[in-house]
Amino acid sequence: MIDMPWATLAAVALTLVLAYTVYGLTGFGANIAAMPLLAQLLPLRTAVPMLVIFDLVTGFVLLLQHHRNVDWREALRLLPWLVIGMAAGVTLLSEVNERPLLVALGAFVVALALWNLLRRVSTAAISSRWAVPAGLVGGTVTALYGIGGPIYTVYLARRLPDKNRLRATIGGLIFGNALIRLALFTGTGFYSQAGLLELAAVLLPCALVGQFIGGRLHSRLPAQRVMQAVWCLLTVGGVGLIWRGMNAA
């Protein structure tokens, strides 16, 4: 296993339980909730591939439970653009130094959190042509940090007004892009890191416990209020990432 203090391991485990509780509640948001904190505990090139494994397992569980509600037309409309974006993101993750990636992650998280906190929610339908930028940008950010879900969720929320259909379709997309990222990360050698797979195996139950808790809370708590609390937390986490990246050796 990757050598780390027990306190760090416990902090990573708690982060994953909380992040996947958000995922079980809303159908997305696990990585956006986890990554700003994980990136301060683990190397970026360890945290991102590890979350792919969790996305595969939890996405499969959600898809198995709700596959009848998936809007496959909307999912397939996004998929090719997601693939192109993910290919670009994996290249950047492989080649670019971690310091600017941390600063960019922090800036992206802060901007996304503030936008979600301040924007006026609209339910008006948008054109399917928005699948192109949503897929390209979402795919790139997904491969780089695993947090592109909110980008294509904004698109899907304006295409799928039904709450259950939206949640199931996002879950299906997360599972599908996790499969693609698994292939890309395997091909570029990320899973050859010593101890990464062992660490993922130890922490996987934390993700599953969080997903179970979120699933039980899904019908009891307003997802919008939960996400507002998450965005507030992430604003602080994003600022911390910018500070860490700018002061890294």
Short mmCIF file of C-alpha atoms in Angstrom, two decimals:
data_model
loop_
_atom_site.label_atom_id
_atom_site.label_comp_id
_atom_site.label_asym_id
_atom_site.label_seq_id
_atom_site.Cartn_x
_atom_site.Cartn_y
_atom_site.Cartn_z
CA MET A 1 0.00 0.00 0.00
CA ILE A 2 1.12 3.61 -0.50
CA ASP A 3 2.91 4.58 2.69
CA MET A 4 1.02 7.32 4.52
CA PRO A 5 0.23 8.29 8.12
CA TRP A 6 -2.90 6.80 9.61
CA ALA A 7 -4.31 10.29 10.14
CA THR A 8 -3.99 11.01 6.41
CA LEU A 9 -5.60 7.67 5.52
CA ALA A 10 -8.50 8.43 7.90
CA ALA A 11 -8.94 11.89 6.36
CA VAL A 12 -9.02 10.37 2.85
CA ALA A 13 -11.56 7.76 3.98
CA LEU A 14 -13.86 10.38 5.57
CA THR A 15 -13.60 12.56 2.44
CA LEU A 16 -14.72 9.63 0.28
CA VAL A 17 -17.69 8.79 2.52
CA LEU A 18 -18.91 12.39 2.39
CA ALA A 19 -18.26 12.74 -1.36
CA TYR A 20 -20.11 9.58 -2.33
CA THR A 21 -22.97 10.48 -0.01
CA VAL A 22 -23.40 13.51 -2.27
CA TYR A 23 -23.24 11.17 -5.29
CA GLY A 24 -25.87 8.82 -3.87
CA LEU A 25 -28.10 11.79 -3.14
CA THR A 26 -27.80 13.64 -6.46
CA GLY A 27 -26.35 11.19 -9.03
CA PHE A 28 -23.25 13.34 -9.48
CA GLY A 29 -20.83 15.46 -7.48
CA ALA A 30 -18.62 12.79 -5.85
CA ASN A 31 -15.42 13.90 -7.53
CA ILE A 32 -16.11 17.62 -7.32
CA ALA A 33 -16.72 17.17 -3.59
CA ALA A 34 -13.69 14.91 -3.08
CA MET A 35 -10.97 16.28 -5.33
CA PRO A 36 -10.24 19.68 -3.69
CA LEU A 37 -9.63 17.83 -0.40
CA LEU A 38 -7.93 14.72 -1.83
CA ALA A 39 -5.50 16.86 -3.86
CA GLN A 40 -4.23 18.27 -0.55
CA LEU A 41 -3.72 14.76 0.87
CA LEU A 42 -2.56 12.72 -2.15
CA PRO A 43 -0.61 13.42 -5.36
CA LEU A 44 -2.95 14.45 -8.18
CA ARG A 45 -1.73 11.58 -10.36
CA THR A 46 -2.73 9.15 -7.58
CA ALA A 47 -6.07 10.67 -6.58
CA VAL A 48 -7.52 10.97 -10.11
CA PRO A 49 -6.97 7.33 -11.25
CA MET A 50 -8.12 6.05 -7.84
CA LEU A 51 -11.43 7.91 -8.17
CA VAL A 52 -11.93 6.31 -11.60
CA ILE A 53 -12.12 2.90 -9.91
CA PHE A 54 -14.70 4.17 -7.42
CA ASP A 55 -16.71 5.79 -10.24
CA LEU A 56 -16.78 2.45 -12.07
CA VAL A 57 -18.14 0.53 -9.10
CA THR A 58 -20.60 3.13 -7.79
CA GLY A 59 -21.70 4.07 -11.32
CA PHE A 60 -22.42 0.43 -12.10
CA VAL A 61 -24.47 0.07 -8.90
CA LEU A 62 -26.51 3.19 -9.72
CA LEU A 63 -26.95 2.13 -13.36
CA LEU A 64 -28.07 -1.33 -12.30
CA GLN A 65 -30.74 0.17 -10.05
CA HIS A 66 -32.01 2.86 -12.42
CA HIS A 67 -31.10 1.78 -15.98
CA ARG A 68 -34.75 1.97 -17.09
CA ASN A 69 -34.71 5.74 -16.47
CA VAL A 70 -31.58 6.48 -18.52
CA ASP A 71 -32.16 8.72 -21.54
CA TRP A 72 -29.80 6.95 -23.93
CA ARG A 73 -30.38 9.46 -26.73
CA GLU A 74 -29.01 12.33 -24.65
CA ALA A 75 -26.17 10.18 -23.30
CA LEU A 76 -25.07 9.10 -26.79
CA ARG A 77 -25.29 12.69 -28.03
CA LEU A 78 -22.68 13.71 -25.44
CA LEU A 79 -20.46 10.63 -25.62
CA PRO A 80 -18.26 11.32 -28.71
CA TRP A 81 -17.42 14.82 -27.49
CA LEU A 82 -16.65 13.48 -24.02
CA VAL A 83 -14.20 10.98 -25.53
CA ILE A 84 -12.36 13.69 -27.49
CA GLY A 85 -12.17 15.89 -24.39
CA MET A 86 -10.92 13.02 -22.22
CA ALA A 87 -8.14 12.19 -24.69
CA ALA A 88 -6.95 15.81 -24.45
CA GLY A 89 -7.20 15.78 -20.66
CA VAL A 90 -5.18 12.57 -20.23
CA THR A 91 -2.43 14.04 -22.42
CA LEU A 92 -2.26 17.16 -20.24
CA LEU A 93 -2.26 15.11 -17.02
CA SER A 94 0.63 13.01 -18.32
CA GLU A 95 2.78 15.87 -19.61
CA VAL A 96 2.13 18.99 -17.49
CA ASN A 97 3.80 19.65 -14.12
CA GLU A 98 1.49 19.16 -11.12
CA ARG A 99 1.94 22.70 -9.75
CA PRO A 100 0.05 24.55 -12.54
CA LEU A 101 -2.53 21.77 -12.58
CA LEU A 102 -3.26 22.36 -8.88
CA VAL A 103 -3.63 26.11 -9.41
CA ALA A 104 -5.91 25.51 -12.41
CA LEU A 105 -7.96 22.99 -10.40
CA GLY A 106 -8.37 25.46 -7.53
CA ALA A 107 -9.39 28.28 -9.86
CA PHE A 108 -11.86 26.03 -11.68
CA VAL A 109 -13.43 24.79 -8.44
CA VAL A 110 -13.81 28.33 -7.03
CA ALA A 111 -15.29 29.63 -10.29
CA LEU A 112 -17.68 26.67 -10.58
CA ALA A 113 -18.75 26.91 -6.93
CA LEU A 114 -19.39 30.67 -7.08
CA TRP A 115 -21.26 30.32 -10.37
CA ASN A 116 -23.53 27.64 -8.92
CA LEU A 117 -24.12 29.65 -5.75
CA LEU A 118 -24.91 32.93 -7.52
CA ARG A 119 -26.64 31.85 -10.73
CA ARG A 120 -30.37 32.05 -11.19
CA VAL A 121 -31.67 28.54 -11.88
CA SER A 122 -33.48 28.25 -15.20
CA THR A 123 -35.56 25.32 -16.39
CA ALA A 124 -35.92 26.53 -19.99
CA ALA A 125 -34.90 23.90 -22.53
CA ILE A 126 -31.70 24.50 -24.53
CA SER A 127 -30.57 23.30 -27.96
CA SER A 128 -28.92 19.89 -28.31
CA ARG A 129 -26.03 21.73 -30.01
CA TRP A 130 -24.77 22.60 -26.53
CA ALA A 131 -23.76 18.94 -26.24
CA VAL A 132 -20.58 19.77 -28.19
CA PRO A 133 -19.00 22.32 -25.80
CA ALA A 134 -20.46 20.55 -22.74
CA GLY A 135 -18.90 17.27 -23.87
CA LEU A 136 -15.52 18.71 -24.89
CA VAL A 137 -15.00 20.82 -21.77
CA GLY A 138 -16.57 18.25 -19.46
CA GLY A 139 -14.45 15.45 -20.92
CA THR A 140 -11.20 17.41 -20.61
CA VAL A 141 -11.86 18.41 -17.00
CA THR A 142 -13.04 14.89 -16.19
CA ALA A 143 -9.78 13.32 -17.40
CA LEU A 144 -7.64 15.98 -15.71
CA TYR A 145 -9.36 16.04 -12.33
CA GLY A 146 -12.39 13.74 -12.48
CA ILE A 147 -14.72 16.72 -11.89
CA GLY A 148 -16.31 17.36 -15.27
CA GLY A 149 -19.70 16.01 -14.20
CA PRO A 150 -21.20 19.38 -13.18
CA ILE A 151 -20.46 20.75 -16.66
CA TYR A 152 -22.51 18.22 -18.58
CA THR A 153 -25.01 18.06 -15.71
CA VAL A 154 -25.86 21.73 -16.37
CA TYR A 155 -26.53 20.76 -20.01
CA LEU A 156 -28.58 17.68 -19.13
CA ALA A 157 -30.62 19.54 -16.50
CA ARG A 158 -31.87 21.84 -19.26
CA ARG A 159 -32.70 18.85 -21.48
CA LEU A 160 -34.20 16.43 -18.93
CA PRO A 161 -36.71 18.05 -16.55
CA ASP A 162 -37.55 14.78 -14.79
CA LYS A 163 -35.43 14.44 -11.62
CA ASN A 164 -35.15 10.64 -11.69
CA ARG A 165 -34.38 10.54 -15.43
CA LEU A 166 -31.68 13.17 -14.98
CA ARG A 167 -30.07 11.33 -12.05
CA ALA A 168 -30.06 7.99 -13.91
CA THR A 169 -28.65 9.49 -17.13
CA ILE A 170 -25.84 11.25 -15.28
CA GLY A 171 -25.05 8.00 -13.47
CA GLY A 172 -24.88 6.14 -16.78
CA LEU A 173 -22.54 8.75 -18.24
CA ILE A 174 -20.27 8.65 -15.19
CA PHE A 175 -20.00 4.87 -15.52
CA GLY A 176 -19.34 5.10 -19.26
CA ASN A 177 -16.68 7.78 -19.03
CA ALA A 178 -15.06 5.90 -16.12
CA LEU A 179 -14.63 2.91 -18.45
CA ILE A 180 -13.01 5.15 -21.07
CA ARG A 181 -10.73 6.81 -18.51
CA LEU A 182 -9.75 3.40 -17.14
CA ALA A 183 -8.54 2.39 -20.62
CA LEU A 184 -6.75 5.72 -21.16
CA PHE A 185 -5.08 5.74 -17.74
CA THR A 186 -4.03 2.10 -18.10
CA GLY A 187 -2.50 2.83 -21.48
CA THR A 188 -0.53 5.78 -20.12
CA GLY A 189 0.79 3.83 -17.11
CA PHE A 190 -1.04 5.53 -14.22
CA TYR A 191 -2.09 2.20 -12.70
CA SER A 192 1.49 0.96 -12.56
CA GLN A 193 2.11 3.25 -9.57
CA ALA A 194 3.23 1.22 -6.57
CA GLY A 195 0.41 0.69 -4.08
CA LEU A 196 -2.31 2.56 -5.97
CA LEU A 197 -4.56 -0.44 -6.60
CA GLU A 198 -4.09 -1.68 -3.03
CA LEU A 199 -5.05 1.73 -1.67
CA ALA A 200 -8.12 1.81 -3.90
CA ALA A 201 -9.18 -1.65 -2.67
CA VAL A 202 -8.87 -0.55 0.97
CA LEU A 203 -10.86 2.65 0.41
CA LEU A 204 -13.56 1.30 -1.94
CA PRO A 205 -15.91 0.39 0.97
CA CYS A 206 -15.89 4.07 2.00
CA ALA A 207 -17.28 5.06 -1.40
CA LEU A 208 -19.94 2.33 -1.25
CA VAL A 209 -20.99 3.30 2.28
CA GLY A 210 -21.32 6.92 1.20
CA GLN A 211 -23.38 5.94 -1.84
CA PHE A 212 -25.70 3.86 0.34
CA ILE A 213 -26.21 6.74 2.79
CA GLY A 214 -26.89 9.18 -0.05
CA GLY A 215 -29.35 6.78 -1.65
CA ARG A 216 -31.31 6.55 1.58
CA LEU A 217 -31.34 10.34 1.89
CA HIS A 218 -32.36 10.91 -1.75
CA SER A 219 -36.10 11.07 -1.04
CA ARG A 220 -35.73 12.87 2.30
CA LEU A 221 -33.42 15.81 1.65
CA PRO A 222 -33.63 18.53 -1.03
CA ALA A 223 -30.63 17.86 -3.27
CA GLN A 224 -30.37 21.55 -4.19
CA ARG A 225 -29.81 22.58 -0.56
CA VAL A 226 -27.20 19.88 -0.09
CA MET A 227 -25.32 21.01 -3.19
CA GLN A 228 -25.38 24.63 -1.99
CA ALA A 229 -23.60 23.52 1.18
CA VAL A 230 -21.13 21.53 -0.92
CA TRP A 231 -20.40 24.57 -3.15
CA CYS A 232 -19.67 26.70 -0.07
CA LEU A 233 -17.24 24.07 1.22
CA LEU A 234 -15.60 23.77 -2.19
CA THR A 235 -15.02 27.52 -2.45
CA VAL A 236 -12.79 27.23 0.62
CA GLY A 237 -11.14 24.06 -0.69
CA GLY A 238 -10.47 25.65 -4.08
CA VAL A 239 -8.76 28.67 -2.49
CA GLY A 240 -6.60 26.24 -0.49
CA LEU A 241 -5.57 24.45 -3.69
CA ILE A 242 -4.57 27.72 -5.36
CA TRP A 243 -2.48 28.59 -2.32
CA ARG A 244 -0.83 25.16 -2.26
CA GLY A 245 -0.08 25.20 -5.98
CA MET A 246 1.41 28.70 -5.90
CA ASN A 247 3.60 27.85 -2.92
CA ALA A 248 4.67 24.36 -4.02
CA ALA A 249 8.37 23.81 -4.39
#
